[in-house]
Structures are given as structure tokens and as C-alpha cells.
């Protein structure tokens, strides 16, 4: 696996992670209601949840890779279309972040478990990884070595992203609730996602 391929994966993962989905909304809700102390347990829970979903997805991708090169290629094209779809959806999301403060007092362990459950048991997580990961795999390189590197990279980014969201929500609440800031954020991220999907298709056409 080339450094360029890894860098492209890391960049695309960063864009995808900062999109506010169910997991991030949960992180923000806890942080708005209970402050910065939620950052570490929530970030650990998110990373564990992504580890669970990503590992299950890898098993499916490995089976597809071994079964048929054509199926794997089709999956990569579908994944590129999925990136474009996510980008358009994010671009049109507007300026709202629907996260209400959670004021119920819970332990760090329960917060971590809650974040893990929401992240790992979301069916969209596994679907997302199955569609997303093949974009960056080299069929001629060792599958498990690539997946180990990709998983370690994604989990480090997921932890950092959740931790950062929690700190921002607890210390800069006006930004989280500012429609203009959220709208700019959504449109920028949406544009980058659409660009990533189109670039993937273009690279496949050029091969």
C-alpha cells in the first residue's frame, strides 16, 4: 500500500467522521449537558463502537475480495456513488444540529457503553464501512495488513474527532448552536465528499 493511498484514506475518513451523525449528536448532547468530563469516556466508547462495526465489515469485505474481482469492483463503484450521496445530503442539511443537552447524571462507564452501543449497533455503520473501505484497497497487496493499517488510522481519527466535538460543545456552546456556522460546515463537508466520490470514479476510469 502506497503512502498516497493511505493519505487519501485518512483525508476521506476525516471528512466523513466530522459529519454529525447519531454518534456525534449523542456526544454533543452529553457535552452540552455535563461539560468537558464527558469527552474521554464518550471518545473511548465511539472508538470501541467503530472498532466493532469496522471489524465485522472487514470480514465481509475479505469474503467478497476472495470470491470475485468483479463483485469487488462493482462494490467500489457503488461506494463512490455513496460518497456523492452523503455529500449532497450533507450539503442540503442546512444549519441545524439537533442535539438536546442530556442532564441525567450517569457514570463515565455508562456514557462509554452508551456511545459504544449507538456506534456499533447502528446498521448504517457496517453498511458504510463495506461501501467505503474498498475504495482504498489494493487487490494485489496483503488484505489483512492493509485492513490493520486502515482500522488503526480510522479508530485514532474517530477517537480524536469525538473528543474534539465533546470539548467544543462543552466550552464553545455558541458555535454548536450557531446556524450560520453549522451551515458553512455542512456545505464545505458536503462539497468535499462529492469531490471525493467523483475523484474515485475518475481514478477508476483512468485505470
mmCIF file of C-alpha atoms in Angstrom:
data_model
loop_
_atom_site.group_PDB
_atom_site.id
_atom_site.type_symbol
_atom_site.label_atom_id
_atom_site.label_comp_id
_atom_site.label_asym_id
_atom_site.label_seq_id
_atom_site.Cartn_x
_atom_site.Cartn_y
_atom_site.Cartn_z
ATOM 1 C CA UNK A 1 0.000 0.000 0.000
ATOM 2 C CA UNK A 2 1.393 3.377 -1.018
ATOM 3 C CA UNK A 3 1.628 6.412 1.230
ATOM 4 C CA UNK A 4 -0.611 8.302 -1.200
ATOM 5 C CA UNK A 5 -3.352 5.691 -0.805
ATOM 6 C CA UNK A 6 -3.103 5.828 2.981
ATOM 7 C CA UNK A 7 -3.162 9.650 2.926
ATOM 8 C CA UNK A 8 -6.268 9.641 0.712
ATOM 9 C CA UNK A 9 -7.975 7.231 3.139
ATOM 10 C CA UNK A 10 -7.031 9.377 6.135
ATOM 11 C CA UNK A 11 -8.301 12.553 4.447
ATOM 12 C CA UNK A 12 -11.599 10.986 3.357
ATOM 13 C CA UNK A 13 -12.087 9.429 6.803
ATOM 14 C CA UNK A 14 -11.542 12.782 8.485
ATOM 15 C CA UNK A 15 -14.206 14.421 6.320
ATOM 16 C CA UNK A 16 -16.662 11.584 6.928
ATOM 17 C CA UNK A 17 -16.086 11.496 10.681
ATOM 18 C CA UNK A 18 -16.819 15.164 11.244
ATOM 19 C CA UNK A 19 -20.276 14.788 9.661
ATOM 20 C CA UNK A 20 -22.747 14.965 12.569
ATOM 21 C CA UNK A 21 -24.480 11.587 12.664
ATOM 22 C CA UNK A 22 -26.231 9.766 15.549
ATOM 23 C CA UNK A 23 -22.939 9.154 17.367
ATOM 24 C CA UNK A 24 -21.759 12.761 17.235
ATOM 25 C CA UNK A 25 -25.192 14.056 18.221
ATOM 26 C CA UNK A 26 -25.010 11.799 21.299
ATOM 27 C CA UNK A 27 -21.523 13.100 22.138
ATOM 28 C CA UNK A 28 -22.662 16.710 21.780
ATOM 29 C CA UNK A 29 -25.789 16.076 23.858
ATOM 30 C CA UNK A 30 -23.777 14.742 26.782
ATOM 31 C CA UNK A 31 -21.180 17.513 26.475
ATOM 32 C CA UNK A 32 -23.817 20.263 26.385
ATOM 33 C CA UNK A 33 -25.470 18.896 29.496
ATOM 34 C CA UNK A 34 -22.499 17.738 31.563
ATOM 35 C CA UNK A 35 -19.437 19.545 30.294
ATOM 36 C CA UNK A 36 -15.900 18.524 29.414
ATOM 37 C CA UNK A 37 -15.804 15.472 31.728
ATOM 38 C CA UNK A 38 -17.770 13.559 29.083
ATOM 39 C CA UNK A 39 -15.032 13.900 26.442
ATOM 40 C CA UNK A 40 -12.821 10.924 27.348
ATOM 41 C CA UNK A 41 -15.471 8.241 28.070
ATOM 42 C CA UNK A 42 -17.513 9.243 25.030
ATOM 43 C CA UNK A 43 -14.453 9.220 22.748
ATOM 44 C CA UNK A 44 -13.411 5.779 24.037
ATOM 45 C CA UNK A 45 -16.952 4.459 23.518
ATOM 46 C CA UNK A 46 -17.082 5.802 19.963
ATOM 47 C CA UNK A 47 -13.706 4.240 19.115
ATOM 48 C CA UNK A 48 -14.810 0.863 20.524
ATOM 49 C CA UNK A 49 -18.056 1.062 18.563
ATOM 50 C CA UNK A 50 -16.251 1.846 15.327
ATOM 51 C CA UNK A 51 -13.822 -0.995 16.056
ATOM 52 C CA UNK A 52 -16.750 -3.400 16.361
ATOM 53 C CA UNK A 53 -18.501 -2.224 13.192
ATOM 54 C CA UNK A 54 -15.297 -1.980 11.192
ATOM 55 C CA UNK A 55 -14.116 -5.464 12.178
ATOM 56 C CA UNK A 56 -17.431 -7.020 11.175
ATOM 57 C CA UNK A 57 -17.267 -5.129 7.882
ATOM 58 C CA UNK A 58 -13.720 -6.350 7.196
ATOM 59 C CA UNK A 59 -14.848 -9.942 7.431
ATOM 60 C CA UNK A 60 -17.474 -9.300 4.753
ATOM 61 C CA UNK A 61 -15.069 -7.379 2.527
ATOM 62 C CA UNK A 62 -12.484 -10.152 2.814
ATOM 63 C CA UNK A 63 -15.064 -12.696 1.674
ATOM 64 C CA UNK A 64 -16.066 -10.535 -1.306
ATOM 65 C CA UNK A 65 -12.450 -9.978 -2.268
ATOM 66 C CA UNK A 66 -11.757 -13.699 -2.236
ATOM 67 C CA UNK A 67 -14.958 -14.583 -4.092
ATOM 68 C CA UNK A 68 -14.948 -12.298 -7.109
ATOM 69 C CA UNK A 69 -12.893 -9.460 -8.531
ATOM 70 C CA UNK A 70 -15.939 -8.264 -10.495
ATOM 71 C CA UNK A 71 -18.138 -8.068 -7.396
ATOM 72 C CA UNK A 72 -15.381 -6.178 -5.602
ATOM 73 C CA UNK A 73 -15.091 -3.689 -8.474
ATOM 74 C CA UNK A 74 -18.851 -3.151 -8.523
ATOM 75 C CA UNK A 75 -18.751 -2.547 -4.766
ATOM 76 C CA UNK A 76 -16.096 0.137 -5.255
ATOM 77 C CA UNK A 77 -18.257 1.943 -7.820
ATOM 78 C CA UNK A 78 -21.280 1.740 -5.512
ATOM 79 C CA UNK A 79 -19.134 3.088 -2.702
ATOM 80 C CA UNK A 80 -18.101 6.076 -4.812
ATOM 81 C CA UNK A 81 -21.760 6.811 -5.515
ATOM 82 C CA UNK A 82 -22.462 6.513 -1.798
ATOM 83 C CA UNK A 83 -19.871 9.209 -1.059
ATOM 84 C CA UNK A 84 -21.573 11.535 -3.555
ATOM 85 C CA UNK A 85 -24.962 10.790 -1.969
ATOM 86 C CA UNK A 86 -23.648 11.569 1.517
ATOM 87 C CA UNK A 87 -22.099 14.786 0.241
ATOM 88 C CA UNK A 88 -25.322 16.016 -1.361
ATOM 89 C CA UNK A 89 -27.293 15.081 1.760
ATOM 90 C CA UNK A 90 -24.856 16.964 3.982
ATOM 91 C CA UNK A 91 -24.805 19.999 1.670
ATOM 92 C CA UNK A 92 -28.600 20.227 1.893
ATOM 93 C CA UNK A 93 -28.713 19.664 5.657
ATOM 94 C CA UNK A 94 -28.985 23.381 6.431
ATOM 95 C CA UNK A 95 -27.893 24.960 9.688
ATOM 96 C CA UNK A 96 -29.382 22.764 12.372
ATOM 97 C CA UNK A 97 -27.678 20.403 14.799
ATOM 98 C CA UNK A 98 -30.415 18.546 16.656
ATOM 99 C CA UNK A 99 -28.681 17.781 19.941
ATOM 100 C CA UNK A 100 -30.503 18.473 23.193
ATOM 101 C CA UNK A 101 -28.462 18.645 26.438
ATOM 102 C CA UNK A 102 -28.539 15.450 28.496
ATOM 103 C CA UNK A 103 -28.649 16.451 32.139
ATOM 104 C CA UNK A 104 -29.237 12.983 33.624
ATOM 105 C CA UNK A 105 -26.308 12.107 35.893
ATOM 106 C CA UNK A 106 -24.577 8.943 34.668
ATOM 107 C CA UNK A 107 -21.184 7.398 35.335
ATOM 108 C CA UNK A 108 -18.289 7.510 32.874
ATOM 109 C CA UNK A 109 -18.694 3.769 32.298
ATOM 110 C CA UNK A 110 -22.352 4.162 31.347
ATOM 111 C CA UNK A 111 -21.548 7.046 28.993
ATOM 112 C CA UNK A 112 -18.869 4.935 27.326
ATOM 113 C CA UNK A 113 -21.235 1.979 26.989
ATOM 114 C CA UNK A 114 -23.947 4.224 25.540
ATOM 115 C CA UNK A 115 -21.557 5.616 22.923
ATOM 116 C CA UNK A 116 -20.359 2.100 22.046
ATOM 117 C CA UNK A 117 -23.906 0.788 21.602
ATOM 118 C CA UNK A 118 -25.064 3.707 19.448
ATOM 119 C CA UNK A 119 -21.965 3.473 17.234
ATOM 120 C CA UNK A 120 -21.631 -0.310 16.940
ATOM 121 C CA UNK A 121 -25.297 -1.258 16.650
ATOM 122 C CA UNK A 122 -26.210 1.322 14.023
ATOM 123 C CA UNK A 123 -26.833 -0.775 10.856
ATOM 124 C CA UNK A 124 -25.639 2.144 8.752
ATOM 125 C CA UNK A 125 -22.155 1.845 10.275
ATOM 126 C CA UNK A 126 -21.477 -1.599 8.835
ATOM 127 C CA UNK A 127 -23.090 -0.661 5.515
ATOM 128 C CA UNK A 128 -20.921 2.449 5.407
ATOM 129 C CA UNK A 129 -17.677 0.584 6.012
ATOM 130 C CA UNK A 130 -18.481 -2.087 3.421
ATOM 131 C CA UNK A 131 -19.083 0.660 0.838
ATOM 132 C CA UNK A 132 -16.253 2.956 1.928
ATOM 133 C CA UNK A 133 -13.220 0.768 2.628
ATOM 134 C CA UNK A 134 -12.930 -0.933 -0.792
ATOM 135 C CA UNK A 135 -12.223 2.459 -2.386
ATOM 136 C CA UNK A 136 -8.717 2.349 -0.918
ATOM 137 C CA UNK A 137 -7.831 -1.346 -1.034
ATOM 138 C CA UNK A 138 -5.211 -2.772 -3.382
ATOM 139 C CA UNK A 139 -6.327 -6.243 -4.504
ATOM 140 C CA UNK A 140 -2.715 -7.208 -5.186
ATOM 141 C CA UNK A 141 -1.426 -6.341 -1.696
ATOM 142 C CA UNK A 142 -1.934 -8.269 1.534
ATOM 143 C CA UNK A 143 -5.530 -7.710 2.598
ATOM 144 C CA UNK A 144 -5.109 -8.038 6.357
ATOM 145 C CA UNK A 145 -2.048 -5.793 6.529
ATOM 146 C CA UNK A 146 -3.980 -3.069 4.726
ATOM 147 C CA UNK A 147 -7.007 -3.509 6.950
ATOM 148 C CA UNK A 148 -4.885 -3.347 10.111
ATOM 149 C CA UNK A 149 -3.400 -0.032 8.981
ATOM 150 C CA UNK A 150 -6.761 1.354 7.852
ATOM 151 C CA UNK A 151 -8.514 0.295 11.051
ATOM 152 C CA UNK A 152 -5.822 1.757 13.328
ATOM 153 C CA UNK A 153 -5.926 5.004 11.349
ATOM 154 C CA UNK A 154 -9.717 5.260 11.408
ATOM 155 C CA UNK A 155 -10.000 4.488 15.120
ATOM 156 C CA UNK A 156 -7.380 7.098 16.015
ATOM 157 C CA UNK A 157 -9.255 9.669 13.932
ATOM 158 C CA UNK A 158 -12.638 8.607 15.389
ATOM 159 C CA UNK A 159 -11.347 8.999 18.948
ATOM 160 C CA UNK A 160 -9.841 12.412 18.191
ATOM 161 C CA UNK A 161 -12.985 13.583 16.412
ATOM 162 C CA UNK A 162 -15.361 12.558 19.221
ATOM 163 C CA UNK A 163 -13.035 14.018 21.861
ATOM 164 C CA UNK A 164 -12.821 17.288 19.938
ATOM 165 C CA UNK A 165 -16.575 17.521 19.463
ATOM 166 C CA UNK A 166 -17.131 16.996 23.183
ATOM 167 C CA UNK A 167 -14.637 19.689 24.148
ATOM 168 C CA UNK A 168 -16.024 22.190 21.639
ATOM 169 C CA UNK A 169 -19.612 21.524 22.701
ATOM 170 C CA UNK A 170 -18.761 21.930 26.380
ATOM 171 C CA UNK A 171 -16.587 25.045 26.036
ATOM 172 C CA UNK A 172 -17.901 26.824 22.939
ATOM 173 C CA UNK A 173 -21.613 26.092 23.043
ATOM 174 C CA UNK A 174 -22.485 29.161 20.985
ATOM 175 C CA UNK A 175 -20.647 27.694 17.994
ATOM 176 C CA UNK A 176 -22.535 24.398 18.214
ATOM 177 C CA UNK A 177 -25.828 26.292 18.282
ATOM 178 C CA UNK A 178 -24.914 28.846 15.581
ATOM 179 C CA UNK A 179 -26.962 28.051 12.413
ATOM 180 C CA UNK A 180 -24.601 30.023 10.160
ATOM 181 C CA UNK A 181 -21.524 28.149 11.408
ATOM 182 C CA UNK A 182 -23.248 24.770 11.056
ATOM 183 C CA UNK A 183 -24.476 25.644 7.551
ATOM 184 C CA UNK A 184 -20.961 26.603 6.388
ATOM 185 C CA UNK A 185 -19.596 23.449 7.979
ATOM 186 C CA UNK A 186 -22.192 21.233 6.287
ATOM 187 C CA UNK A 187 -21.759 22.782 2.854
ATOM 188 C CA UNK A 188 -17.981 22.588 2.997
ATOM 189 C CA UNK A 189 -18.039 18.957 4.100
ATOM 190 C CA UNK A 190 -20.708 18.083 1.539
ATOM 191 C CA UNK A 191 -18.699 19.596 -1.296
ATOM 192 C CA UNK A 192 -15.574 17.693 -0.244
ATOM 193 C CA UNK A 193 -17.491 14.403 -0.090
ATOM 194 C CA UNK A 194 -18.970 14.863 -3.564
ATOM 195 C CA UNK A 195 -15.485 15.681 -4.837
ATOM 196 C CA UNK A 196 -14.092 12.513 -3.221
ATOM 197 C CA UNK A 197 -16.761 10.370 -4.860
ATOM 198 C CA UNK A 198 -16.208 11.904 -8.300
ATOM 199 C CA UNK A 199 -12.437 11.579 -7.935
ATOM 200 C CA UNK A 200 -12.816 7.886 -7.116
ATOM 201 C CA UNK A 201 -14.865 7.289 -10.263
ATOM 202 C CA UNK A 202 -12.361 9.290 -12.328
ATOM 203 C CA UNK A 203 -9.450 7.242 -10.979
ATOM 204 C CA UNK A 204 -11.231 4.015 -11.847
ATOM 205 C CA UNK A 205 -11.971 5.275 -15.371
ATOM 206 C CA UNK A 206 -8.327 6.115 -15.874
ATOM 207 C CA UNK A 207 -7.114 2.662 -14.815
#
